[in-house]
Amino acid sequence: MANSKYEYVKDFEVEDNLMPHTWIVIRIDGRGFTKFSQAHRFQKPNDMDALLLMNAAAVTVVEDMADVVFAYGVSDEYSFVLRKTSTLYQRRASKLISVVCSLFASSYVMNWSKFFPNTTLQCAPAFDGRAVCYPSESILRDYLSWRQVDCHINNQYNTCFWNLVGSGKSTAEAQNILKGTTADVKNNILFDTFNINYNDLPQIFRKGSSIYRKKVERVVKVEDVSGREIKRLKSCVVVEHEDIIRESFWTNNPHILGGK
Amino acid sequence: MANSKYEYVKDFEVEDNLMPHTWIVIRIDGRGFTKFSQAHRFQKPNDMDALLLMNAAAVTVVEDMADVVFAYGVSDEYSFVLRKTSTLYQRRASKLISVVCSLFASSYVMNWSKFFPNTTLQCAPAFDGRAVCYPSESILRDYLSWRQVDCHINNQYNTCFWNLVGSGKSTAEAQNILKGTTADVKNNILFDTFNINYNDLPQIFRKGSSIYRKKVERVVKVEDVSGREIKRLKSCVVVEHEDIIRESFWTNNPHILGGK
Amino acid sequence: MANSKYEYVKDFEVEDNLMPHTWIVIRIDGRGFTKFSQAHRFQKPNDMDALLLMNAAAVTVVEDMADVVFAYGVSDEYSFVLRKTSTLYQRRASKLISVVCSLFASSYVMNWSKFFPNTTLQCAPAFDGRAVCYPSESILRDYLSWRQVDCHINNQYNTCFWNLVGSGKSTAEAQNILKGTTADVKNNILFDTFNINYNDLPQIFRKGSSIYRKKVERVVKVEDVSGREIKRLKSCVVVEHEDIIRESFWTNNPHILGGK
Amino acid sequence: MANSKYEYVKDFEVEDNLMPHTWIVIRIDGRGFTKFSQAHRFQKPNDMDALLLMNAAAVTVVEDMADVVFAYGVSDEYSFVLRKTSTLYQRRASKLISVVCSLFASSYVMNWSKFFPNTTLQCAPAFDGRAVCYPSESILRDYLSWRQVDCHINNQYNTCFWNLVGSGKSTAEAQNILKGTTADVKNNILFDTFNINYNDLPQIFRKGSSIYRKKVERVVKVEDVSGREIKRLKSCVVVEHEDIIRESFWTNNPHILGGK
């Protein structure tokens, strides 16, 4: 076969299968989204449409890949958790990362006009991704807590910062005012100066977005012999903004990490 | 800091920097494109619009990433070559793969309607990618030759196959006729039965597409003191369908692999 | 500094840190030990001195490396288990493998004359090693069970084989007789033909060797105020030949995997 | 098969094949050799016997492994270069590292009494190792130059340091005197204070040791028809102390890197 002369180049390909029986997290980040959000005039500190668009793209990924049991998003970042026993793409890191990132990106573009009907998409958005494995459910939960704590810290800071800037401070002045302040001080600035109760801000800003399958009762059209409607449990993908650090979320949803 | 309790989870991230001073190839493939091409009624054996759309998306990648010095595409596959000395994303495999794949995917969606104005994009396309390093220019060239030989072999086979099917053979019959045939026999089938001279088929089908920067002479509007127009060499990205196995292509374009 | 011109070569070094919070197993194997054992006339199917020498070398490793909590050996192979939380050499695979293998090898040579006082060591023995991580105690236990089952299967086969050969069969004949036989058939061959009750063979042959730390009561010379001798629990390294597949071994020795 | 229940644990083994067509360097270092050299009273700054013992162990490795085309040693460190095309152990890093380190260690112990007939070896020496790949001969040469420059810098410093200490300075005083000094100043200290011409020191201290195969003319006992002795080129392993930074060494020995 003519091709065989060159086929030795395949020997340079390397295996990158992730460790079996560990939780795989694919975390993706918008590339250059500071610039991207300015170019498309995203609102500060949070643009609701931009977040909903991120969520729509993430839902595409979760619905497409059955092994993704949970996704958590904040700002221009999303984490996708694959079940511990997943053998998708033989757990090859590059395959998993590239499919998640490209599927997310194309869904992001396809959904753009739904959330930004009056804004032309000016350039092709890109997302960088990485794969990380966690050997136990407990460490995986710590990973997710890490991201939600980060969401809270960043949101609180940014809410203060942009309100200060909106009130006429320069960015340097705003930075200076917030430097080294505790959570309490930031909350007081928001309340005293801007009459904002931090806890009244939308959950999506404060808690980020969690995507997972939920068993919901659905009335099925087909009737049983007695003519009554049948209710069936049907799994569907939901987007919530709950506290995922607390034990209660996971005990209320044991199927997410424990289910087969 | 409240977050520090969870930050240990970062220790599970692994480095995946690619070997310095080697040529990096990022090769991407359409995920499930057999089904995708049927859903969107791509013509067989080659759909010119689908190929041009692939090229448009690849041009976005080449123009966006200065370190990509060459790209070669065939069917639903594209290879992007990064210069040997590139330090983009510290040569981290996952970053490079994910950015290339997602940028390609979002550009693919953004350009869809230009090439398929009458066909609705039915689902979010995804591309899987991998990174491979080649330690010398000679082996890199063998890699590219491998892909172009593959292009030729597949195209010749598919052209025969789909003409046979078009002429009324079943797919099983067509497979049977072609089983084990040499290149000559396939060419004869095309010529004798279908009056097709293989070498008259469009270059893009037979040779694939090569994308690279070319210095082109451009007339610059500003005039010199004598009033004459100034011609300047300007680098621009071109799409060609040349034979990249032959030495001559590379001696004619020494700047592609050799240039800084 | 004169050296800096060349120091860029360090950039080619790659990280190979093993995943945190997983059990690390370093398994080593004698290189070319079929030939090595013939050259030194090791007895077949088991040479007690050769096994005791392996154990002595393994004890050196366990005593030297506090993070090795368990070691299991059979034939010319040894597995060393590092505690899940070990950060020895930052968990770098190459460091761990090379130190274990070279320490084992030099101890093997140093102890040679104790076990083979009348046999000159004819060549430098070498051991190849690998590192494998296991994410849970349960999978680690399965790994150890895998090795002990292997010990049993090989020992039973080899005991039959060498007794057949010793009774005058050719190696080909012996292989033929044993081909595809069940454990029962092999035990019957041993009992009926050679009057050997498999279960009476030394534990070390049937169960391999386990090395770990044990708290033992030691009478300390120093007396208390009343003049009585004091008994203290002292940790020391022991070599046993127990069944490590059974739950009971691990419940009786909870400190091995659970300790620290 | 009884074993199959546990055999899934093999899935946790990871491939670590090194990139084809690159030069592999296995560098090993004595583990804890500061302490080891004190325990065995090695002379400072250089112990000739200890260096010759290192060389003897390295010769064992070179003679044993045909693919090791060059080795360079200094102090308690040795680098072994495998030919670019080597497929030894399928280029698996852990295999290569562990065999080199353990073979070196066992040879070191076996040869100990030749070089230290009056000193008992007090503990099992260990060596840690790593594998690094270099994609071109030129970068490989830079690697070797890096090690030889390091040899020179360390030797010059240590020679000054230990002569100062020998002359009654405390180690702190000696460090202070040498802090930030240039090569010239160090040479002057040696010459003016201790009457030592640095360039008169043994080559092995200043240049390290290079081990490689050399074609040497050997008179073969068997005579030809005319009764004359036949001279044949025979390859044998030599230990030299040459300047391997200079081009001339490599042009004089083109077979080392270019051969086969």
mmCIF file with all atom_site columns, N, CA, C and O in Angstrom, chain B residues 33-46:
data_model
loop_
_atom_site.group_PDB
_atom_site.id
_atom_site.type_symbol
_atom_site.label_atom_id
_atom_site.label_alt_id
_atom_site.label_comp_id
_atom_site.label_asym_id
_atom_site.label_entity_id
_atom_site.label_seq_id
_atom_site.pdbx_PDB_ins_code
_atom_site.Cartn_x
_atom_site.Cartn_y
_atom_site.Cartn_z
_atom_site.occupancy
_atom_site.B_iso_or_equiv
_atom_site.pdbx_formal_charge
_atom_site.auth_seq_id
_atom_site.auth_comp_id
_atom_site.auth_asym_id
_atom_site.auth_atom_id
_atom_site.pdbx_PDB_model_num
ATOM 1  N N  . PHE B 1 33 ? -19.461 12.880 11.751 1.00 0.00 ? 33 PHE B N  1
ATOM 2  C CA . PHE B 1 33 ? -19.790 13.636 10.541 1.00 0.00 ? 33 PHE B CA 1
ATOM 3  C C  . PHE B 1 33 ? -20.436 12.791 9.446  1.00 0.00 ? 33 PHE B C  1
ATOM 4  O O  . PHE B 1 33 ? -20.970 13.343 8.481  1.00 0.00 ? 33 PHE B O  1
ATOM 5  N N  . THR B 1 34 ? -20.392 11.479 9.564  1.00 0.00 ? 34 THR B N  1
ATOM 6  C CA . THR B 1 34 ? -21.155 10.657 8.620  1.00 0.00 ? 34 THR B CA 1
ATOM 7  C C  . THR B 1 34 ? -22.638 11.007 8.762  1.00 0.00 ? 34 THR B C  1
ATOM 8  O O  . THR B 1 34 ? -23.326 11.319 7.781  1.00 0.00 ? 34 THR B O  1
ATOM 9  N N  . LYS B 1 35 ? -23.077 11.001 10.004 1.00 0.00 ? 35 LYS B N  1
ATOM 10 C CA . LYS B 1 35 ? -24.465 11.334 10.289 1.00 0.00 ? 35 LYS B CA 1
ATOM 11 C C  . LYS B 1 35 ? -24.749 12.812 9.991  1.00 0.00 ? 35 LYS B C  1
ATOM 12 O O  . LYS B 1 35 ? -25.772 13.168 9.401  1.00 0.00 ? 35 LYS B O  1
ATOM 13 N N  . PHE B 1 36 ? -23.814 13.663 10.385 1.00 0.00 ? 36 PHE B N  1
ATOM 14 C CA . PHE B 1 36 ? -23.964 15.101 10.188 1.00 0.00 ? 36 PHE B CA 1
ATOM 15 C C  . PHE B 1 36 ? -24.106 15.429 8.700  1.00 0.00 ? 36 PHE B C  1
ATOM 16 O O  . PHE B 1 36 ? -24.932 16.255 8.308  1.00 0.00 ? 36 PHE B O  1
ATOM 17 N N  . SER B 1 37 ? -23.295 14.776 7.869  1.00 0.00 ? 37 SER B N  1
ATOM 18 C CA . SER B 1 37 ? -23.331 15.091 6.428  1.00 0.00 ? 37 SER B CA 1
ATOM 19 C C  . SER B 1 37 ? -24.616 14.565 5.785  1.00 0.00 ? 37 SER B C  1
ATOM 20 O O  . SER B 1 37 ? -25.134 15.168 4.847  1.00 0.00 ? 37 SER B O  1
ATOM 21 N N  . GLN B 1 38 ? -25.134 13.439 6.310  1.00 0.00 ? 38 GLN B N  1
ATOM 22 C CA . GLN B 1 38 ? -26.413 12.954 5.801  1.00 0.00 ? 38 GLN B CA 1
ATOM 23 C C  . GLN B 1 38 ? -27.543 13.895 6.195  1.00 0.00 ? 38 GLN B C  1
ATOM 24 O O  . GLN B 1 38 ? -28.396 14.245 5.382  1.00 0.00 ? 38 GLN B O  1
ATOM 25 N N  . ALA B 1 39 ? -27.518 14.331 7.472  1.00 0.00 ? 39 ALA B N  1
ATOM 26 C CA . ALA B 1 39 ? -28.578 15.213 7.967  1.00 0.00 ? 39 ALA B CA 1
ATOM 27 C C  . ALA B 1 39 ? -28.661 16.500 7.159  1.00 0.00 ? 39 ALA B C  1
ATOM 28 O O  . ALA B 1 39 ? -29.731 17.080 7.013  1.00 0.00 ? 39 ALA B O  1
ATOM 29 N N  . HIS B 1 40 ? -27.503 16.949 6.657  1.00 0.00 ? 40 HIS B N  1
ATOM 30 C CA . HIS B 1 40 ? -27.499 18.208 5.904  1.00 0.00 ? 40 HIS B CA 1
ATOM 31 C C  . HIS B 1 40 ? -27.329 17.973 4.395  1.00 0.00 ? 40 HIS B C  1
ATOM 32 O O  . HIS B 1 40 ? -27.028 18.882 3.645  1.00 0.00 ? 40 HIS B O  1
ATOM 33 N N  . ARG B 1 41 ? -27.535 16.729 3.985  1.00 0.00 ? 41 ARG B N  1
ATOM 34 C CA . ARG B 1 41 ? -27.520 16.347 2.570  1.00 0.00 ? 41 ARG B CA 1
ATOM 35 C C  . ARG B 1 41 ? -26.276 16.806 1.826  1.00 0.00 ? 41 ARG B C  1
ATOM 36 O O  . ARG B 1 41 ? -26.367 17.389 0.727  1.00 0.00 ? 41 ARG B O  1
ATOM 37 N N  . PHE B 1 42 ? -25.125 16.563 2.418  1.00 0.00 ? 42 PHE B N  1
ATOM 38 C CA . PHE B 1 42 ? -23.881 16.852 1.700  1.00 0.00 ? 42 PHE B CA 1
ATOM 39 C C  . PHE B 1 42 ? -23.810 15.923 0.499  1.00 0.00 ? 42 PHE B C  1
ATOM 40 O O  . PHE B 1 42 ? -24.173 14.755 0.565  1.00 0.00 ? 42 PHE B O  1
ATOM 41 N N  . GLN B 1 43 ? -23.299 16.480 -0.634 1.00 0.00 ? 43 GLN B N  1
ATOM 42 C CA . GLN B 1 43 ? -23.159 15.673 -1.843 1.00 0.00 ? 43 GLN B CA 1
ATOM 43 C C  . GLN B 1 43 ? -22.036 14.658 -1.697 1.00 0.00 ? 43 GLN B C  1
ATOM 44 O O  . GLN B 1 43 ? -21.028 14.911 -1.026 1.00 0.00 ? 43 GLN B O  1
ATOM 45 N N  . LYS B 1 44 ? -22.195 13.520 -2.366 1.00 0.00 ? 44 LYS B N  1
ATOM 46 C CA . LYS B 1 44 ? -21.203 12.455 -2.341 1.00 0.00 ? 44 LYS B CA 1
ATOM 47 C C  . LYS B 1 44 ? -20.558 12.338 -3.712 1.00 0.00 ? 44 LYS B C  1
ATOM 48 O O  . LYS B 1 44 ? -21.261 12.492 -4.719 1.00 0.00 ? 44 LYS B O  1
ATOM 49 N N  . PRO B 1 45 ? -19.303 12.049 -3.841 1.00 0.00 ? 45 PRO B N  1
ATOM 50 C CA . PRO B 1 45 ? -18.333 11.773 -2.778 1.00 0.00 ? 45 PRO B CA 1
ATOM 51 C C  . PRO B 1 45 ? -17.769 13.027 -2.114 1.00 0.00 ? 45 PRO B C  1
ATOM 52 O O  . PRO B 1 45 ? -17.210 12.939 -1.037 1.00 0.00 ? 45 PRO B O  1
ATOM 53 N N  . ASN B 1 46 ? -17.900 14.192 -2.775 1.00 0.00 ? 46 ASN B N  1
ATOM 54 C CA . ASN B 1 46 ? -17.376 15.431 -2.198 1.00 0.00 ? 46 ASN B CA 1
ATOM 55 C C  . ASN B 1 46 ? -18.438 16.511 -2.294 1.00 0.00 ? 46 ASN B C  1
ATOM 56 O O  . ASN B 1 46 ? -19.049 16.672 -3.358 1.00 0.00 ? 46 ASN B O  1
#
